[in-house]
XYZ file of C-alpha atoms in Angstrom:
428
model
C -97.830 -45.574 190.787
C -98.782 -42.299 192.400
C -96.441 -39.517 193.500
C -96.166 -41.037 196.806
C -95.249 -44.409 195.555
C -92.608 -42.634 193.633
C -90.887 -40.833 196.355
C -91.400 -43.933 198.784
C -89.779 -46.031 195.789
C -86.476 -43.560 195.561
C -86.143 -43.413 199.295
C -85.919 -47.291 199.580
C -83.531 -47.651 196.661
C -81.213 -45.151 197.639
C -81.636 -42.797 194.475
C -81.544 -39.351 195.155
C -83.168 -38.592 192.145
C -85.319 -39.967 189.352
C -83.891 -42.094 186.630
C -84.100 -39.840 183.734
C -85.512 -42.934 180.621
C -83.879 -41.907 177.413
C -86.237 -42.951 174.043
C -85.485 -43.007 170.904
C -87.146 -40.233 168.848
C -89.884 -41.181 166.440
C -87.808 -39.305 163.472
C -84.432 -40.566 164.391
C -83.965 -41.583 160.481
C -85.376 -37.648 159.579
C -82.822 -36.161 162.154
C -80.023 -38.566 160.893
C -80.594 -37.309 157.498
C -80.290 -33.654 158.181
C -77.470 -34.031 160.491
C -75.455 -35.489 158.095
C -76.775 -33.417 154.952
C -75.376 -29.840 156.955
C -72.310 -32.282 157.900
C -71.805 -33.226 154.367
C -72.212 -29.599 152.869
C -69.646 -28.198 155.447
C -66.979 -30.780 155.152
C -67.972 -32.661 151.848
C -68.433 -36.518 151.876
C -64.822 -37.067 152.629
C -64.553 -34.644 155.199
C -66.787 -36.738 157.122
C -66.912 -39.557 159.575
C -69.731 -41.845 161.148
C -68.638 -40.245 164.456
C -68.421 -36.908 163.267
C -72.105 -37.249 162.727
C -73.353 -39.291 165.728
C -71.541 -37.516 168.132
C -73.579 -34.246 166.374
C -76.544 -36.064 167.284
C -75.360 -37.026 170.878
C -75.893 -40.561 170.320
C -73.051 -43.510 169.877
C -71.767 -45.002 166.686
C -73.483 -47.877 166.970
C -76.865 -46.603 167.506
C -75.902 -44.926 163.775
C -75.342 -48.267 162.385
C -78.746 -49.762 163.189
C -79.872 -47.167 161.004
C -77.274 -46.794 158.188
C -74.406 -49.656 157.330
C -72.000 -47.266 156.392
C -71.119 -43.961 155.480
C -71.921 -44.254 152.127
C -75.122 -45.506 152.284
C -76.473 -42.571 154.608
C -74.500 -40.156 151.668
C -76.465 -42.492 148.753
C -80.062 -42.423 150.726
C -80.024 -38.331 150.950
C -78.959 -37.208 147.855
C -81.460 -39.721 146.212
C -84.079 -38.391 148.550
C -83.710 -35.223 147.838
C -83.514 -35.816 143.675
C -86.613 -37.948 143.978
C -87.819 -34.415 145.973
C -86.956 -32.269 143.352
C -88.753 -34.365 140.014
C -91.595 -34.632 142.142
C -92.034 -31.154 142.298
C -91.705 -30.318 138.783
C -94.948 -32.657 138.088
C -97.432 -30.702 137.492
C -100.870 -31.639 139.200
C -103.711 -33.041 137.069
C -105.865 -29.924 136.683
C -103.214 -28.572 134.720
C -104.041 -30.635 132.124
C -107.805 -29.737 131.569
C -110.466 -31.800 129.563
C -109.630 -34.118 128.154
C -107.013 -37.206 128.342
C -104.549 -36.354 130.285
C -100.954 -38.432 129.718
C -101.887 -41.156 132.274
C -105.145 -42.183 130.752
C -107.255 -39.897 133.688
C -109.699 -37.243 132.248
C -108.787 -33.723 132.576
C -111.349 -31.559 134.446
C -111.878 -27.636 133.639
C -109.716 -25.659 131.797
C -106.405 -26.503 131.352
C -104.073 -24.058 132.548
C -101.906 -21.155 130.293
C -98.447 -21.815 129.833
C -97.328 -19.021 132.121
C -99.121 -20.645 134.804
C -97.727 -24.697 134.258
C -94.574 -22.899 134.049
C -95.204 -20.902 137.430
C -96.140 -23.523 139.124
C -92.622 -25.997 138.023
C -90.910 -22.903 139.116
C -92.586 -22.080 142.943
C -92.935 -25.462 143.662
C -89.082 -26.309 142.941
C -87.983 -23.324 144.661
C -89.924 -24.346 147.481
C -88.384 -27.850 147.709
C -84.979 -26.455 147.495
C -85.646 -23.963 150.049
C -86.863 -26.674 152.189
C -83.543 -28.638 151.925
C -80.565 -26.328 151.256
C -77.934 -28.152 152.708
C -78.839 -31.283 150.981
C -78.842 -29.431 147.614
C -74.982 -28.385 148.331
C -74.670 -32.138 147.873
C -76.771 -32.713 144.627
C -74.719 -29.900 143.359
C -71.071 -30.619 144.474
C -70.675 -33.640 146.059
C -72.628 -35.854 143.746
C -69.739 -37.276 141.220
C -68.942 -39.069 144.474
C -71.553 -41.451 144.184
C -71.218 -44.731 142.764
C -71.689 -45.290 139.305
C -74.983 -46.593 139.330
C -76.238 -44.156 141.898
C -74.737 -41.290 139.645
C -76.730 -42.525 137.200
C -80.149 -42.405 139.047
C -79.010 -38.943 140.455
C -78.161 -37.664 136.754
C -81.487 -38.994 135.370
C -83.213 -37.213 138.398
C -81.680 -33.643 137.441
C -82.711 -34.264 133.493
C -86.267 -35.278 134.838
C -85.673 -31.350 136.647
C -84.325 -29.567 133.743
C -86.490 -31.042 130.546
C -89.619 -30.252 133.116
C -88.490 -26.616 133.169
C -87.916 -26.662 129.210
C -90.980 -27.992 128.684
C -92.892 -25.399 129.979
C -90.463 -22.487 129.134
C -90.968 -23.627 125.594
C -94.896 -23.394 125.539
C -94.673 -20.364 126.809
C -91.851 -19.368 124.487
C -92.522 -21.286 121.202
C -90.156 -19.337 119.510
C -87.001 -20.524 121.147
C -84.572 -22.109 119.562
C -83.364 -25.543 120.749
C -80.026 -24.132 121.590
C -81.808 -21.041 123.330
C -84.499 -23.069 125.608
C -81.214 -25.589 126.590
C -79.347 -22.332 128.038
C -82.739 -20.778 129.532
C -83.563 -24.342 131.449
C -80.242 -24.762 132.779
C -79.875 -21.296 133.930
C -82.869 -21.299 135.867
C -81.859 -24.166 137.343
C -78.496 -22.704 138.521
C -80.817 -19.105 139.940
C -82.870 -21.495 142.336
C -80.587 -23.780 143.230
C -77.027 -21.102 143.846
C -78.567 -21.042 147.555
C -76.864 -23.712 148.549
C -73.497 -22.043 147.385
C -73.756 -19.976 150.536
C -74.756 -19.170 153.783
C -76.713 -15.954 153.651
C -79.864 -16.208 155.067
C -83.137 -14.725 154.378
C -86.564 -15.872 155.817
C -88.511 -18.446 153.672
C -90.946 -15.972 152.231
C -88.474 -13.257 151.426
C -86.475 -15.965 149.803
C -88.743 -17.605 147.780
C -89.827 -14.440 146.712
C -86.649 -13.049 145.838
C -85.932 -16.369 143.836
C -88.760 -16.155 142.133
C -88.212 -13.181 141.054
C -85.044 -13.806 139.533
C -86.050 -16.675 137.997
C -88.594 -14.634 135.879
C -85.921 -12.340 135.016
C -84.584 -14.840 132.688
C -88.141 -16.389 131.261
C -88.042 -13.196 128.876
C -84.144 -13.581 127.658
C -83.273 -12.661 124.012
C -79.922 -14.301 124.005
C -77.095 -12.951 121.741
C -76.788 -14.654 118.560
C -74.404 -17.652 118.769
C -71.194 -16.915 116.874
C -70.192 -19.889 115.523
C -66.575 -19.106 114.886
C -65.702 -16.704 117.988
C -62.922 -18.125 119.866
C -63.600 -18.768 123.537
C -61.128 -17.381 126.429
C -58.368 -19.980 126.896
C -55.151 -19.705 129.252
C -52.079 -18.649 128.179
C -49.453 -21.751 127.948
C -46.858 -22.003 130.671
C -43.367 -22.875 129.755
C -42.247 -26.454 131.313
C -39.190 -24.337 133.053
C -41.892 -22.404 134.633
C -42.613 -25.391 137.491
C -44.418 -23.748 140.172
C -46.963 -22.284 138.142
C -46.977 -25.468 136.015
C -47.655 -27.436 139.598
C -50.014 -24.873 140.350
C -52.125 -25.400 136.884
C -51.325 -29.432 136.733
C -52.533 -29.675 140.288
C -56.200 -28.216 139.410
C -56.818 -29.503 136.352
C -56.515 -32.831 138.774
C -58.653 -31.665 141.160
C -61.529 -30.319 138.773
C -61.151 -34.065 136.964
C -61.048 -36.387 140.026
C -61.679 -34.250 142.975
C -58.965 -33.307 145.589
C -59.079 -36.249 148.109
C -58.212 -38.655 144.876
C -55.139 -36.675 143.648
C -51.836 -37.464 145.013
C -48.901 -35.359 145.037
C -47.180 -38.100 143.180
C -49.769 -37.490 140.295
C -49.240 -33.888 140.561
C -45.538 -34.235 140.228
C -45.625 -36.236 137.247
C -48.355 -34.195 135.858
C -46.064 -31.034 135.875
C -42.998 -33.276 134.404
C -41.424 -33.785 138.020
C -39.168 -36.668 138.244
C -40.278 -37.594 141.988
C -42.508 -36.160 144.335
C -40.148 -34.760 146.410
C -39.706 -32.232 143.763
C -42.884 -30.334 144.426
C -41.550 -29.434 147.800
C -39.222 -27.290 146.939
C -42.100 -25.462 145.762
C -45.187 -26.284 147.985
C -45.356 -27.443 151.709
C -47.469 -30.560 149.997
C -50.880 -30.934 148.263
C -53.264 -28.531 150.510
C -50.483 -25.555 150.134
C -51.575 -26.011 146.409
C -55.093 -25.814 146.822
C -54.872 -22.854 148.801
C -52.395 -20.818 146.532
C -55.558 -22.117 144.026
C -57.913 -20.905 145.946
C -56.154 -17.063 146.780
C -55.343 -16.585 143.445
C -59.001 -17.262 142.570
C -60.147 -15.081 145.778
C -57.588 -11.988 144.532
C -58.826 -12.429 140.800
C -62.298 -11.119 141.952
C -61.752 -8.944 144.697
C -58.467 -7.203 142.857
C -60.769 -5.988 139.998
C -63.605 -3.930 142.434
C -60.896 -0.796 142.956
C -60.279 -0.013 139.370
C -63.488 -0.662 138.150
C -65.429 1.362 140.155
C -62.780 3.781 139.698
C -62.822 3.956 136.070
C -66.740 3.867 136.278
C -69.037 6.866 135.649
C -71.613 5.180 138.024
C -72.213 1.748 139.834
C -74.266 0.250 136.833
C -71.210 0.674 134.467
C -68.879 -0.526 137.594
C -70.834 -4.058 137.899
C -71.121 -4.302 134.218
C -67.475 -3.928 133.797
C -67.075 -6.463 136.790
C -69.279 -8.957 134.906
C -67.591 -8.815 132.041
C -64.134 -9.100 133.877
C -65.646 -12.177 136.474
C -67.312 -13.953 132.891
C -63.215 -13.610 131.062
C -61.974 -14.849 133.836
C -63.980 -17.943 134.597
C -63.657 -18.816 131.064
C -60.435 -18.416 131.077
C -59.549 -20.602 134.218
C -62.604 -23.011 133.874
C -61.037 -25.604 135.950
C -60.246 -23.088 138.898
C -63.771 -21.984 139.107
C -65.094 -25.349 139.476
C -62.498 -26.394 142.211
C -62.954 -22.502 144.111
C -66.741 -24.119 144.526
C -65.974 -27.696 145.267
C -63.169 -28.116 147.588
C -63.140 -25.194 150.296
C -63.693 -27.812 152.847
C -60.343 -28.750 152.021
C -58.051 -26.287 152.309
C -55.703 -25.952 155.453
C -57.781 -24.575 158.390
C -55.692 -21.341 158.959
C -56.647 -20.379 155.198
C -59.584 -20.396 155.505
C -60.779 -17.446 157.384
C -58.451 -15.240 155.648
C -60.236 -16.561 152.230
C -63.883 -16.288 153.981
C -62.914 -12.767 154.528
C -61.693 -11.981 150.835
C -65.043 -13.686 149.827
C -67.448 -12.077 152.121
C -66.133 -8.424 150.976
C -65.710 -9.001 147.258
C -69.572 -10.245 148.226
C -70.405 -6.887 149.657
C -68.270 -5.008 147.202
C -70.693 -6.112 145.023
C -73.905 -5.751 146.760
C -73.099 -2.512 147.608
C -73.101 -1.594 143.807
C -75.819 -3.594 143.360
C -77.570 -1.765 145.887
C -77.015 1.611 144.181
C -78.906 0.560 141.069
C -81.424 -1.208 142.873
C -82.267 0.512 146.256
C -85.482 -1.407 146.860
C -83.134 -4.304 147.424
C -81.974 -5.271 151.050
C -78.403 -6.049 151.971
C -79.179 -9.944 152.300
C -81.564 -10.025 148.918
C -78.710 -8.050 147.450
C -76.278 -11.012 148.213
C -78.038 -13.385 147.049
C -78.433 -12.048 143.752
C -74.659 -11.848 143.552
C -74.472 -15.616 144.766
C -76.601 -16.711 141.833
C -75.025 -14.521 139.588
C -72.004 -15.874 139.990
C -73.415 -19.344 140.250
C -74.538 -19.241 136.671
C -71.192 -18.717 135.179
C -69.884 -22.288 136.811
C -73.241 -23.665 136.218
C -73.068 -23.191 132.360
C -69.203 -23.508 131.911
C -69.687 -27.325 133.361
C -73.184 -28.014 131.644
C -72.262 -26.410 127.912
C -68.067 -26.409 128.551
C -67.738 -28.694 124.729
C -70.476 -26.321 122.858
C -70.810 -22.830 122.314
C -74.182 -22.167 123.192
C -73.173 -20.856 126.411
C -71.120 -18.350 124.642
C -69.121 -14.983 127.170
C -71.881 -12.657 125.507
C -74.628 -14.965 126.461
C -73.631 -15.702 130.119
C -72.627 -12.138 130.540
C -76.692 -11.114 129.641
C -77.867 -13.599 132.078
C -75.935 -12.314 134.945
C -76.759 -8.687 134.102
C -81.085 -10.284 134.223
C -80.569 -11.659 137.323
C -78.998 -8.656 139.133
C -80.341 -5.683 137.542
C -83.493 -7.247 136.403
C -82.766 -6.368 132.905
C -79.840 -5.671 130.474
C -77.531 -3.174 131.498
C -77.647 0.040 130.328
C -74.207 0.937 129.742
């Protein structure tokens, strides 16, 4: 029909202008997935509804559900995506392997490569995939214990696949690494790349990946204190049972860090703590979410109350961070449970708590970076953050992965942190 046809057609029918046809996108599935992955990572799995995330996409709830059944399978279908993503990119190609047979049966072809460069290439080519889907990692790292048991499974055996792929290089190029040593190494490099998706900093691609990289090699070189077999790790001081709100307090995160806050009832809280009845925690908390957020300020104050006298005690900002890392590593040790819960549940503390918390974040952030900054000028402010980010991402990281074993001993995680932000041990 020609342009005339067209007009003569809208006259006759009345239509004062042209019917505006509405198809469905090609990559509907690939824009459902990355709707709900940034949904997810914002609000966590429980946070969110089918609606929440169609009406993101401006599209009804039931054009969702021709793609997805239900929530939970859209949750399942990402996370295993992106796993599957990230062992992929830890295989190294076939030239790596040189003449020869390689593992498959297939001959090799050339030289195979040095163990700096297998290991190079696990490293780029995982930082790249992580780059490439951020939000979704937020998920593999926090979110995933929601999964099904089954589905945890194939999401755990994904993650070894990552991990022994970076050991396995990091050990021929470091042949002298203890088993101990190479476990730490591995998971610690895994927790540098992947601490992006603790945050929202941004940097372009290329910066980042540089910047990551960077930091990853950092650690590749790590001589890691000698593990002390009988040193006695930080624990928390007991609290008396007549002491009940800081009992509820300490009962009421141990629960969340175990089962995750939307499972936890205030009923389990209360008998927890040695409460006779629910009711009884309300004479100390307005209900479950005051609790999380008295968690999450004394967590919050923790880090940002130590900046002032450290720097002020400090003969420069080198000796102020390393003071603050050794004060941040006690501290996490001490309160494992709290760290783990400051980085899994924000999404569910009461609204009006949040910015206030955002706010003691971002500056304890910048506190930092600023520091930071001092000892490494070449740095910008947003590569700066990020280095904090990671650094602090290593000390959950390894509490969770080595928490029964003392491999990932205060001395040892206090190193790492000091190689990923100053590039090097600190001097003081």
């Amino acid at each position: 029909m020609g342009v005339d046809n067209r007009r003569t057609a809208r006259k006759v029918s009345g239509d004062s202008a042209p019917r505006e046809i509405r198809r469905r996108p090609k990559n509907r599935r690939a824009q459902i997935a990355a709707a709900s992955a940034a949904a997810f990572g914002a609000l966590g799995y429980h946070g969110v509804s089918m609606d929440d995330i169609a009406s993101g996409l401006g599209i009804s709830s039931a054009a969702l559900y021709r793609h997805y059944p239900s929530k939970y399978a859209l949750f399942r279908e990402e996370l295993l995506r992106v796993g599957r993503a990230m062992t992929e990119s830890v295989e190294l190609p076939q030239e790596a392997v040189g003449r020869g047979m390689a593992a498959d049966g297939v001959g090799g072809v050339g030289e195979p490569w040095s163990p700096e460069r297998r290991l190079r290439h696990v490293l780029d080519a995982l930082i790249g995939v992580t780059i490439e889907n951020r939000p979704t990692i937020t998920l593999v790292r926090w979110e995933g214990r929601y999964l099904e048991p089954e589905d945890l499974a194939v999401l755990t055996e994904q993650q070894l696949t990552v991990v022994g792929a970076i050991g396995t290089q990091l050990g021929a190029l470091r042949p002298e690494l203890a088993e101990d040593d190479l476990r730490v190494l591995r998971a610690a490099l895994l927790s540098v790349i992947t601490s992006i998706a603790d945050h929202h900093a941004t940097l372009p691609a290329k910066s980042l990946a540089r910047l990551l990289d960077s930091a990853s090699w950092s650690l590749v070189p790590a001589n890691l204190p000698a593990i002390e077999a009988d040193a006695e790790l930080p624990v928390a001081a007991e609290i008396p049972d007549s002491f009940k709100h800081e009992l509820l307090l300490r009962k009421a995160v141990e629960l969340f860090h175990d089962r995750g806050y939307p499972n936890v009832s205030v009923e389990e809280i209360a008998t927890a703590a040695g409460l006779s009845a629910a009711s009884a925690v309300y004479r100390f908390y307005r209900g479950k979410s005051d609790l999380l957020a008295a968690a999450f300020r004394r967590a919050a104050d923790r880090v940002s109350g130590a900046i002032g006298p450290a720097v002020a005690a400090a003969p420069d900002s080198e000796a102020a961070l390393t003071t603050l890392i050794e004060q941040y590593v006690e501290g996490s040790f001490t309160e494992r449970a709290l760290t783990f819960v400051y980085y899994t549940e924000f999404q569910h503390v009461p609204p009006e708590e949040r910015t206030v918390l955002r706010n003691i974040q971002r500056l304890s952030v910048e506190e930092w970076a600023r520091l930071l900054r001092e000892v490494r000028p070449e740095l910008s402010p947003a590569e700066a953050r990020f280095l904090i980010h990671a650094a602090f991402a290593l000390v959950v990281d390894l509490g969770r992965t080595f928490s029964a074993e003392p491999i990932a001993s205060p001395a040892r995680v206090r190193l790492l942190m000091q190689l990923v932000l100053f590039g090097r041990p600190a001097r003081s």
